[in-house]
Coordinates of C-alpha atoms in Angstrom, one line a residue:
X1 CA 10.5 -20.9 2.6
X2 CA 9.0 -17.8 0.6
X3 CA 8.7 -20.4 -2.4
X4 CA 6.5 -23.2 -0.8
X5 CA 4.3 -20.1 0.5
X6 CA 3.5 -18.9 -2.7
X7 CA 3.2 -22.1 -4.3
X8 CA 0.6 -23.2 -1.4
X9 CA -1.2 -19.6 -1.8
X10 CA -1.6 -20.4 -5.7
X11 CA -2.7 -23.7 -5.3
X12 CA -5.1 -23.0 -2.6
X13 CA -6.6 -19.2 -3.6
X14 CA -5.2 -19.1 -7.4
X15 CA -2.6 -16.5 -8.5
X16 CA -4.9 -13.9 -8.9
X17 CA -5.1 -13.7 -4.5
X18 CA -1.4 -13.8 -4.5
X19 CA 0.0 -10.2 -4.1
X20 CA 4.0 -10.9 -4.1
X21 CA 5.6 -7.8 -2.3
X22 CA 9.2 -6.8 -3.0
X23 CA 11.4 -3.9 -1.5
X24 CA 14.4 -3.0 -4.1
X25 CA 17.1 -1.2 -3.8
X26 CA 19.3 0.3 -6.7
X27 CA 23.2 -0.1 -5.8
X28 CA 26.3 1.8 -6.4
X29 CA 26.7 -1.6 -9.2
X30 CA 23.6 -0.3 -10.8
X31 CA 21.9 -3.2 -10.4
X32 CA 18.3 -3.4 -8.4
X33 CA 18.6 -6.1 -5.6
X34 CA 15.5 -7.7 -3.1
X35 CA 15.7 -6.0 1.0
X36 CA 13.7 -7.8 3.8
X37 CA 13.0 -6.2 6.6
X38 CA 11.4 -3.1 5.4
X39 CA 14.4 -2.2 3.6
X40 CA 16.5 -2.8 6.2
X41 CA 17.9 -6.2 5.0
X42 CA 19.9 -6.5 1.8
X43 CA 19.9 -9.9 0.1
X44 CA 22.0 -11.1 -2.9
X45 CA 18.9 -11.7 -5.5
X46 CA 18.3 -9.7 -8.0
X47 CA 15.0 -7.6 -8.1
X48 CA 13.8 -9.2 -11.7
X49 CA 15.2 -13.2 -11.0
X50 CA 13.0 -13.1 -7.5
X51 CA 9.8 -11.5 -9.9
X52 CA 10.2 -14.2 -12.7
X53 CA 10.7 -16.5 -9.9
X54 CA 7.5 -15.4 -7.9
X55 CA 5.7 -15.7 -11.0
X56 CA 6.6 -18.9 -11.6
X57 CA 5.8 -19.5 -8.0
X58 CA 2.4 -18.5 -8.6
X59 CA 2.6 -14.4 -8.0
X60 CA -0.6 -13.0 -9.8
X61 CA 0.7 -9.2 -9.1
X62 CA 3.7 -8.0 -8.2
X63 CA 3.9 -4.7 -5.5
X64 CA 7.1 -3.5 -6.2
X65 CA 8.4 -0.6 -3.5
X66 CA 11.9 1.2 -4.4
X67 CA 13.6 2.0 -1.1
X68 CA 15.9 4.4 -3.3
X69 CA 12.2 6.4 -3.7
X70 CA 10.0 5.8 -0.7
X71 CA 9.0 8.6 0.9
X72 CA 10.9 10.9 -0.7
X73 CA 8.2 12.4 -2.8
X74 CA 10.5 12.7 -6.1
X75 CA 9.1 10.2 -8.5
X76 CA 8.9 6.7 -8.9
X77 CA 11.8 4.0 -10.1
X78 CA 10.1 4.5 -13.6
X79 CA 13.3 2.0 -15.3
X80 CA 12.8 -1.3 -13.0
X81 CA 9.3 -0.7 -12.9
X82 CA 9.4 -0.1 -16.5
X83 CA 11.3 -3.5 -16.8
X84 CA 9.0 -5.7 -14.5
X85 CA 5.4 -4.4 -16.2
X86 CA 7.3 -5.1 -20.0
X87 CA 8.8 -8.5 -19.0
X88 CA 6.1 -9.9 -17.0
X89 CA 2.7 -11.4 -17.7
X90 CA 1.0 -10.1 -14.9
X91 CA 0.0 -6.8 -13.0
X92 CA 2.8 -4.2 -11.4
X93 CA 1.8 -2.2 -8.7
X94 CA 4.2 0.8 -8.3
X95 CA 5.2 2.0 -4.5
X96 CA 7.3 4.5 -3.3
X97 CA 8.2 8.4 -4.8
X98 CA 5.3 9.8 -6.0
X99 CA 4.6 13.4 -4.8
X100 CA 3.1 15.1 -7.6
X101 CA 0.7 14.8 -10.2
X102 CA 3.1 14.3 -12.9
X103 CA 4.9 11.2 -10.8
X104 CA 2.1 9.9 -11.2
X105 CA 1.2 10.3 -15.0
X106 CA 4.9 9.4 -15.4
X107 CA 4.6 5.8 -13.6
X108 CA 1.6 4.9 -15.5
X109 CA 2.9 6.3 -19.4
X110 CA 6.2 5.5 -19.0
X111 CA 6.5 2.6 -16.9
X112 CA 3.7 0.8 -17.6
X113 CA 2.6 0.4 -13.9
X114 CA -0.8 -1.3 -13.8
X115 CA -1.6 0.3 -10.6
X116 CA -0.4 2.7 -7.6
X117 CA -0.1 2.7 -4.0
X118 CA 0.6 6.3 -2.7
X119 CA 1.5 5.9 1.4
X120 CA 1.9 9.9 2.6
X121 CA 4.1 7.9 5.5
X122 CA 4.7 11.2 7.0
X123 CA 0.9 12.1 7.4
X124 CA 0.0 10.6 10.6
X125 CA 3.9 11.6 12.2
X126 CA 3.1 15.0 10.8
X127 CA -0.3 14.7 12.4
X128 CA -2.0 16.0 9.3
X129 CA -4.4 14.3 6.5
X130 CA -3.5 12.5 3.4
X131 CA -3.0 15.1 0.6
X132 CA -6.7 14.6 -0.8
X133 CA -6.2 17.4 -3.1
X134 CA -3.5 14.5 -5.0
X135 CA -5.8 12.3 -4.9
X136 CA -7.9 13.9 -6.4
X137 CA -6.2 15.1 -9.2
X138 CA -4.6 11.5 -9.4
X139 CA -8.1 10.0 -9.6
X140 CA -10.0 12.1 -12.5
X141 CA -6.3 12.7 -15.0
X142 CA -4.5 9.3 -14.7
X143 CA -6.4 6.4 -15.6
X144 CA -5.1 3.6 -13.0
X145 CA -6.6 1.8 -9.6
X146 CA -4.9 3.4 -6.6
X147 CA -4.3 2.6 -3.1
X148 CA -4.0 5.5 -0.4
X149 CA -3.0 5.3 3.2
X150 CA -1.4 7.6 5.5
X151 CA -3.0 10.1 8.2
X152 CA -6.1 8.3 8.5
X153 CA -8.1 7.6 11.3
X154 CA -11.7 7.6 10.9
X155 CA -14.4 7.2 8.9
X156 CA -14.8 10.5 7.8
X157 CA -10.8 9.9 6.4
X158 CA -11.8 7.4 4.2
X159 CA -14.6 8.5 3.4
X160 CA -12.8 11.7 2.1
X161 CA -10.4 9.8 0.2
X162 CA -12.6 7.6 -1.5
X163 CA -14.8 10.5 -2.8
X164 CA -11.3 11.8 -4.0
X165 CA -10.9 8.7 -6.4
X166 CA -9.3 6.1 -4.4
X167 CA -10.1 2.7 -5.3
X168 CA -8.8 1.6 -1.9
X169 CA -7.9 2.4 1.6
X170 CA -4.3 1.2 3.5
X171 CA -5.2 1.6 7.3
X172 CA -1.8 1.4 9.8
X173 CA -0.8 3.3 12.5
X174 CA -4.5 3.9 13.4
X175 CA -5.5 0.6 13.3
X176 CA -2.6 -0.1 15.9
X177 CA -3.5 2.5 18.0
X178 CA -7.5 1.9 17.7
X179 CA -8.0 -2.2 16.4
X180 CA -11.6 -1.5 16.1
X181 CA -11.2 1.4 13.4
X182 CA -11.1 -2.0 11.3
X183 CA -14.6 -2.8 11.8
X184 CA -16.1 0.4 11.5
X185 CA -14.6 0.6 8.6
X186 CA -15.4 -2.6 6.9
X187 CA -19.1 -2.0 8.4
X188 CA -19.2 1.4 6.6
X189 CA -17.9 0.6 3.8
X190 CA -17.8 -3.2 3.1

């Protein structure tokens, strides 16, 4: 089913619309395999077969998330993101671990990850605002596009974050709570 959906996608936006998001797990075998569900679903495929396979399909990125990593602030899967952004002819997106400025530098010099997505998940739980400091700091010493999302809930919040460095904003619990956050947004900022 996931295959005639990207193949449709391709064919009907081109690859470079087609965003193919994968949650990966690394197991006691060593070995990274795909999770559905949010991480909640193990599957038997291989994290790098279901990558070649979505390029192949049509995939023009990949967003690769490591559920061994996400949300624990300690770094990213630097080795199977290093393996998808060295095998594959087309931009990784790393999700999941970074906490600190050097996570960061490390994901893009190391693993060759083309972009980031940094979701402070605990944020809005914590009721507090997206580290901006980070993103900051992020923004102006490593050289790579960047997604941010977590704690926000206004305009002002993006607004912050995007005078940080963020090339873009990943709205959630907000946008649930408050559906027309979305159209301020987009009429603020486009």
């Amino acid at each position: 089913q996931a295959s005639s959906i990207l193949k449709k996608l391709a064919s009907e936006f081109g690859s470079q619309c087609v965003v193919l998001a994968i949650d990966t797990k690394q197991e006691e075998d060593g070995l990274w395999y795909v999770y559905l569900n949010g991480g909640r679903t193990k599957t038997d495929i291989l994290c790098v077969d279901w990558a070649r396979q979505g390029v192949d399909l049509g995939a023009g990125e990949i967003l690769l998330t490591s559920m061994n990593h996400d949300g624990a602030k300690k770094g990213f899967a630097l080795d199977i993101t290093s393996e998808l952004s060295k095998n594959l002819a087309l931009p990784v997106i790393a999700s999941g671990g970074g906490g600190t400025m050097q996570h960061f530098t490390d994901v893009f010099k190391e693993a060759s990850a083309d972009a980031l997505v940094f979701l402070d998940i605990t944020a809005t739980v914590e009721k507090r605002k997206t580290l901006a400091e980070l993103v900051y700091k992020v923004a102006h010493h490593v050289n790579i596009p960047f997604t941010v999302g977590g704690g926000i809930s206004s305009v002002e919040d993006v607004q912050v974050l995007l005078q940080s460095g963020a090339d873009k904003i990943s709205v959630n619990s907000a946008a649930v709570k408050r559906p027309n956050l979305i159209k301020e947004l987009a009429s603020e900022f486009g």
